[in-house]
PDB file of C-alpha atoms in Angstrom:
ATOM      1  CA  SER O 235      27.962  79.083 -17.753  1.00 53.00           C
ATOM      2  CA  THR O 236      27.759  75.348 -17.073  1.00 51.00           C
ATOM      3  CA  ARG O 237      30.752  75.558 -14.773  1.00 52.00           C
ATOM      4  CA  LYS O 238      29.059  78.348 -12.743  1.00 52.00           C
ATOM      5  CA  GLU O 239      25.857  76.325 -12.496  1.00 50.00           C
ATOM      6  CA  SER O 240      27.836  73.287 -11.406  1.00 50.00           C
ATOM      7  CA  SER O 241      29.621  75.333  -8.770  1.00 51.00           C
ATOM      8  CA  ALA O 242      26.347  76.862  -7.586  1.00 51.00           C
ATOM      9  CA  ALA O 243      24.751  73.410  -7.424  1.00 50.00           C
ATOM     10  CA  SER O 244      27.743  72.152  -5.454  1.00 49.00           C
ATOM     11  CA  ASP O 245      27.327  75.023  -2.966  1.00 50.00           C
ATOM     12  CA  VAL O 246      23.642  74.188  -2.602  1.00 47.00           C
ATOM     13  CA  TYR O 247      24.502  70.520  -2.031  1.00 47.00           C
ATOM     14  CA  LYS O 248      27.093  71.404   0.610  1.00 47.00           C
ATOM     15  CA  ARG O 249      24.578  73.560   2.437  1.00 47.00           C
ATOM     16  CA  GLN O 250      21.865  70.920   2.171  1.00 44.00           C
ATOM     17  CA  SER O 251      24.120  68.029   3.104  1.00 41.00           C
ATOM     18  CA  LYS O 252      24.576  69.559   6.531  1.00 45.00           C
ATOM     19  CA  SER O 253      20.872  68.922   7.106  1.00 46.00           C
ATOM     20  CA  THR O 254      19.110  65.608   6.589  1.00 51.00           C
ATOM     21  CA  TYR O 255      18.676  66.200   2.832  1.00 51.00           C
ATOM     22  CA  ASP O 256      20.291  63.700   0.478  1.00 50.00           C
ATOM     23  CA  PRO O 257      19.944  64.445  -3.275  1.00 54.00           C
ATOM     24  CA  ARG O 258      20.115  60.700  -4.006  1.00 57.00           C
ATOM     25  CA  GLY O 259      16.757  60.291  -2.251  1.00 58.00           C
ATOM     26  CA  ASN O 260      18.171  58.713   0.912  1.00 56.00           C
ATOM     27  CA  ASP O 261      17.022  61.217   3.484  1.00 55.00           C
ATOM     28  CA  ALA O 262      18.654  60.681   6.833  1.00 51.00           C
ATOM     29  CA  PRO O 263      16.572  58.827   9.418  1.00 52.00           C
ATOM     30  CA  GLU O 264      14.658  60.741  12.029  1.00 50.00           C
ATOM     31  CA  PRO O 265      16.864  61.733  14.957  1.00 48.00           C
ATOM     32  CA  ILE O 266      16.597  59.345  17.886  1.00 47.00           C
ATOM     33  CA  VAL O 267      14.686  60.883  20.757  1.00 46.00           C
ATOM     34  CA  ASN O 268      16.575  60.653  24.010  1.00 46.00           C
ATOM     35  CA  GLU O 269      14.803  57.948  26.070  1.00 46.00           C
ATOM     36  CA  VAL O 270      15.524  59.772  29.326  1.00 46.00           C
ATOM     37  CA  GLU O 271      13.555  62.764  28.062  1.00 56.00           C
ATOM     38  CA  SER O 272      10.657  60.708  26.700  1.00 78.00           C
ATOM     39  CA  ASP O 273      10.249  58.389  29.714  1.00 85.00           C
ATOM     40  CA  PRO O 274      11.036  59.844  33.130  1.00 89.00           C
ATOM     41  CA  LEU O 275      11.280  56.343  34.627  1.00 92.00           C
ATOM     42  CA  VAL O 276      14.389  55.473  32.577  1.00 93.00           C
ATOM     43  CA  LYS O 277      16.565  57.415  35.017  1.00 93.00           C
ATOM     44  CA  PHE O 278      15.348  55.064  37.764  1.00 96.00           C
ATOM     45  CA  SER O 279      15.344  51.781  35.808  1.00 95.00           C
ATOM     46  CA  ASP O 280      16.395  49.726  38.843  1.00 95.00           C
ATOM     47  CA  VAL O 281      13.616  51.236  40.972  1.00 97.00           C
ATOM     48  CA  PHE O 282      10.573  51.433  38.670  1.00 97.00           C
ATOM     49  CA  ASP O 283       9.154  49.756  35.614  1.00 95.00           C
ATOM     50  CA  ARG O 284       6.078  50.378  33.526  1.00 94.00           C
ATOM     51  CA  ARG O 285       2.953  48.402  34.284  1.00 93.00           C
ATOM     52  CA  GLY O 286       0.529  49.331  31.545  1.00 92.00           C
ATOM     53  CA  GLU O 287      -0.376  52.964  32.165  1.00 92.00           C
ATOM     54  CA  ASP O 288       0.947  52.733  35.722  1.00 95.00           C
ATOM     55  CA  VAL O 289       4.284  52.217  37.438  1.00 96.00           C
ATOM     56  CA  ALA O 290       5.628  49.253  39.397  1.00 97.00           C
ATOM     57  CA  VAL O 291       8.202  49.432  42.184  1.00 97.00           C
ATOM     58  CA  ILE O 292      10.693  46.709  41.231  1.00 97.00           C
ATOM     59  CA  ALA O 293      13.404  47.504  43.779  1.00 96.00           C
ATOM     60  CA  ASN O 294      13.781  45.519  46.963  1.00 96.00           C
ATOM     61  CA  THR O 295      12.082  47.784  49.514  1.00 96.00           C
ATOM     62  CA  LYS O 296      12.441  45.546  52.585  1.00 96.00           C
ATOM     63  CA  GLN O 297      13.111  47.522  55.760  1.00 97.00           C
ATOM     64  CA  ASN O 298      13.489  46.494  59.417  1.00 97.00           C
ATOM     65  CA  SER O 299       9.714  46.327  60.054  1.00 96.00           C
ATOM     66  CA  THR O 300       6.463  45.891  58.161  1.00 96.00           C
ATOM     67  CA  ALA O 301       5.503  49.490  58.959  1.00 97.00           C
ATOM     68  CA  ALA O 302       8.838  50.879  57.721  1.00 97.00           C
ATOM     69  CA  THR O 303       8.621  48.782  54.547  1.00 97.00           C
ATOM     70  CA  ALA O 304       5.051  49.988  53.907  1.00 97.00           C
ATOM     71  CA  ARG O 305       6.052  53.637  54.322  1.00 98.00           C
ATOM     72  CA  TYR O 306       9.250  53.302  52.244  1.00 98.00           C
ATOM     73  CA  THR O 307       7.474  51.456  49.423  1.00 98.00           C
ATOM     74  CA  THR O 308       4.557  53.900  49.438  1.00 98.00           C
ATOM     75  CA  LEU O 309       6.854  56.928  49.143  1.00 98.00           C
ATOM     76  CA  LEU O 310       8.675  55.350  46.190  1.00 98.00           C
ATOM     77  CA  TYR O 311       5.389  54.403  44.498  1.00 98.00           C
ATOM     78  CA  LEU O 312       3.929  57.888  44.895  1.00 98.00           C
ATOM     79  CA  PHE O 313       7.155  59.352  43.478  1.00 98.00           C
ATOM     80  CA  GLY O 314       7.110  56.963  40.507  1.00 97.00           C
ATOM     81  CA  ARG O 315       3.486  57.814  39.787  1.00 97.00           C
ATOM     82  CA  LYS O 316       4.248  61.520  40.023  1.00 97.00           C
ATOM     83  CA  LEU O 317       7.056  61.063  37.471  1.00 96.00           C
ATOM     84  CA  ILE O 318       4.523  59.722  34.964  1.00 95.00           C
ATOM     85  CA  GLY O 319       2.059  62.528  35.681  1.00 95.00           C
ATOM     86  CA  LYS O 320      -0.222  60.858  38.224  1.00 96.00           C
ATOM     87  CA  SER O 321      -0.037  62.909  41.381  1.00 93.00           C
ATOM     88  CA  GLU O 322      -2.968  61.321  43.264  1.00 96.00           C
ATOM     89  CA  THR O 323      -3.165  57.685  44.302  1.00 97.00           C
ATOM     90  CA  SER O 324      -6.073  55.842  45.904  1.00 96.00           C
ATOM     91  CA  ASP O 325      -5.862  53.891  49.139  1.00 95.00           C
ATOM     92  CA  GLU O 326      -6.750  50.729  47.171  1.00 96.00           C
ATOM     93  CA  GLU O 327      -3.679  51.171  44.964  1.00 97.00           C
ATOM     94  CA  ILE O 328      -1.462  51.637  48.024  1.00 97.00           C
ATOM     95  CA  ARG O 329      -2.987  48.578  49.746  1.00 97.00           C
ATOM     96  CA  ASP O 330      -2.374  46.504  46.569  1.00 97.00           C
ATOM     97  CA  LEU O 331       1.207  47.787  46.450  1.00 97.00           C
ATOM     98  CA  CYS O 332       1.797  46.833  50.085  1.00 97.00           C
ATOM     99  CA  GLU O 333       0.297  43.368  49.510  1.00 97.00           C
ATOM    100  CA  GLU O 334       2.597  42.892  46.530  1.00 97.00           C
ATOM    101  CA  HIS O 335       5.620  43.863  48.649  1.00 97.00           C
ATOM    102  CA  ALA O 336       4.488  41.724  51.620  1.00 97.00           C
ATOM    103  CA  CYS O 337       4.097  44.727  53.918  1.00 97.00           C
ATOM    104  CA  TYR O 338       0.309  45.053  54.144  1.00 97.00           C
ATOM    105  CA  ASP O 339      -1.022  44.809  57.676  1.00 96.00           C
ATOM    106  CA  SER O 340      -4.771  45.363  57.501  1.00 94.00           C
ATOM    107  CA  LYS O 341      -5.126  46.057  61.229  1.00 95.00           C
ATOM    108  CA  ASN O 342      -2.357  48.683  61.268  1.00 95.00           C
ATOM    109  CA  PHE O 343      -2.463  50.076  57.735  1.00 94.00           C
ATOM    110  CA  ALA O 344      -3.965  53.425  58.777  1.00 92.00           C
ATOM    111  CA  SER O 345      -1.335  53.983  61.464  1.00 93.00           C
ATOM    112  CA  HIS O 346       1.410  52.988  59.015  1.00 94.00           C
ATOM    113  CA  MET O 347       0.164  55.681  56.631  1.00 93.00           C
ATOM    114  CA  ASP O 348      -0.163  58.151  59.525  1.00 92.00           C
ATOM    115  CA  GLY O 349       3.594  57.733  59.925  1.00 94.00           C
ATOM    116  CA  LEU O 350       3.959  59.561  56.596  1.00 96.00           C
ATOM    117  CA  LYS O 351       2.431  62.812  57.899  1.00 95.00           C
ATOM    118  CA  GLY O 352       4.288  65.752  56.425  1.00 97.00           C
ATOM    119  CA  LYS O 353       5.472  63.577  53.522  1.00 98.00           C
ATOM    120  CA  ILE O 354       2.075  62.815  52.009  1.00 97.00           C
ATOM    121  CA  ILE O 355      -1.299  64.496  52.076  1.00 96.00           C
ATOM    122  CA  GLN O 356      -4.277  62.201  52.565  1.00 94.00           C
ATOM    123  CA  ASP O 357      -7.658  63.455  51.424  1.00 94.00           C
ATOM    124  CA  GLY O 358     -10.562  61.518  52.887  1.00 91.00           C
ATOM    125  CA  SER O 359     -10.808  59.216  55.892  1.00 85.00           C
ATOM    126  CA  SER O 360      -8.182  56.814  57.203  1.00 77.00           C
ATOM    127  CA  ARG O 361     -10.050  53.970  55.464  1.00 81.00           C
ATOM    128  CA  LYS O 362     -10.899  55.627  52.138  1.00 91.00           C
ATOM    129  CA  PHE O 363      -8.488  58.273  50.903  1.00 94.00           C
ATOM    130  CA  THR O 364      -6.344  59.595  48.080  1.00 96.00           C
ATOM    131  CA  ALA O 365      -2.706  60.352  48.753  1.00 96.00           C
ATOM    132  CA  LYS O 366      -0.175  62.634  47.131  1.00 96.00           C
ATOM    133  CA  LEU O 367       3.371  63.664  47.967  1.00 98.00           C
ATOM    134  CA  THR O 368       4.184  66.930  49.688  1.00 97.00           C
ATOM    135  CA  ALA O 369       7.333  68.799  48.595  1.00 97.00           C
ATOM    136  CA  PRO O 370       9.379  67.328  51.501  1.00 98.00           C
ATOM    137  CA  GLY O 371       7.962  63.873  50.740  1.00 98.00           C
ATOM    138  CA  GLU O 372       8.904  64.207  47.084  1.00 97.00           C
ATOM    139  CA  ARG O 373      12.465  65.251  47.971  1.00 98.00           C
ATOM    140  CA  GLU O 374      12.833  62.276  50.315  1.00 98.00           C
ATOM    141  CA  ALA O 375      11.367  59.814  47.796  1.00 98.00           C
ATOM    142  CA  LYS O 376      13.594  61.165  45.019  1.00 97.00           C
ATOM    143  CA  SER O 377      16.633  60.817  47.274  1.00 97.00           C
ATOM    144  CA  MET O 378      15.632  57.225  48.107  1.00 97.00           C
ATOM    145  CA  ALA O 379      15.189  56.367  44.410  1.00 97.00           C
ATOM    146  CA  GLU O 380      18.521  57.985  43.510  1.00 96.00           C
ATOM    147  CA  LYS O 381      20.278  55.981  46.234  1.00 96.00           C
ATOM    148  CA  ILE O 382      18.748  52.689  45.062  1.00 96.00           C
ATOM    149  CA  GLN O 383      19.700  53.490  41.466  1.00 94.00           C
ATOM    150  CA  SER O 384      23.219  54.525  42.430  1.00 92.00           C
ATOM    151  CA  ASP O 385      23.767  51.456  44.624  1.00 91.00           C
ATOM    152  CA  SER O 386      22.555  49.098  41.897  1.00 85.00           C
ATOM    153  CA  THR O 387      24.701  50.639  39.144  1.00 77.00           C
ATOM    154  CA  GLU O 388      27.915  50.525  41.199  1.00 75.00           C
ATOM    155  CA  THR O 389      28.193  46.745  40.910  1.00 58.00           C
TER     156      THR O 389
END
């Protein structure tokens, strides 16, 4: 009878050992959550970084003109914010972003943003608005971010 119990206990242990159960009291650690699933910015680590509850564009976004740099940087920023669940962005946030990336031109800011028609939707006036990506704008911004990431990981 003891041999049968021992065999039955061994079977139970074999079944349990396939899980995280350890009869010695050393339960296996919690499985590691995949960082890519928990933080959508990880996939674009050379493009974005966290800034508190927001996102920062850390890639070099310099283009051939101030207007082009402002539009390029804005598309990336809106895409990064969308990745973290913030689909709308205020004009103040975009102005701050452009100042940070040395592409803010106060006299021409509205026309620079007008150059993103079809890629972003602006609600409000040209001076006070919220912006969000359209589907074509999101595709373009994602493609830009993927290219930056790919180019930076090749070296």
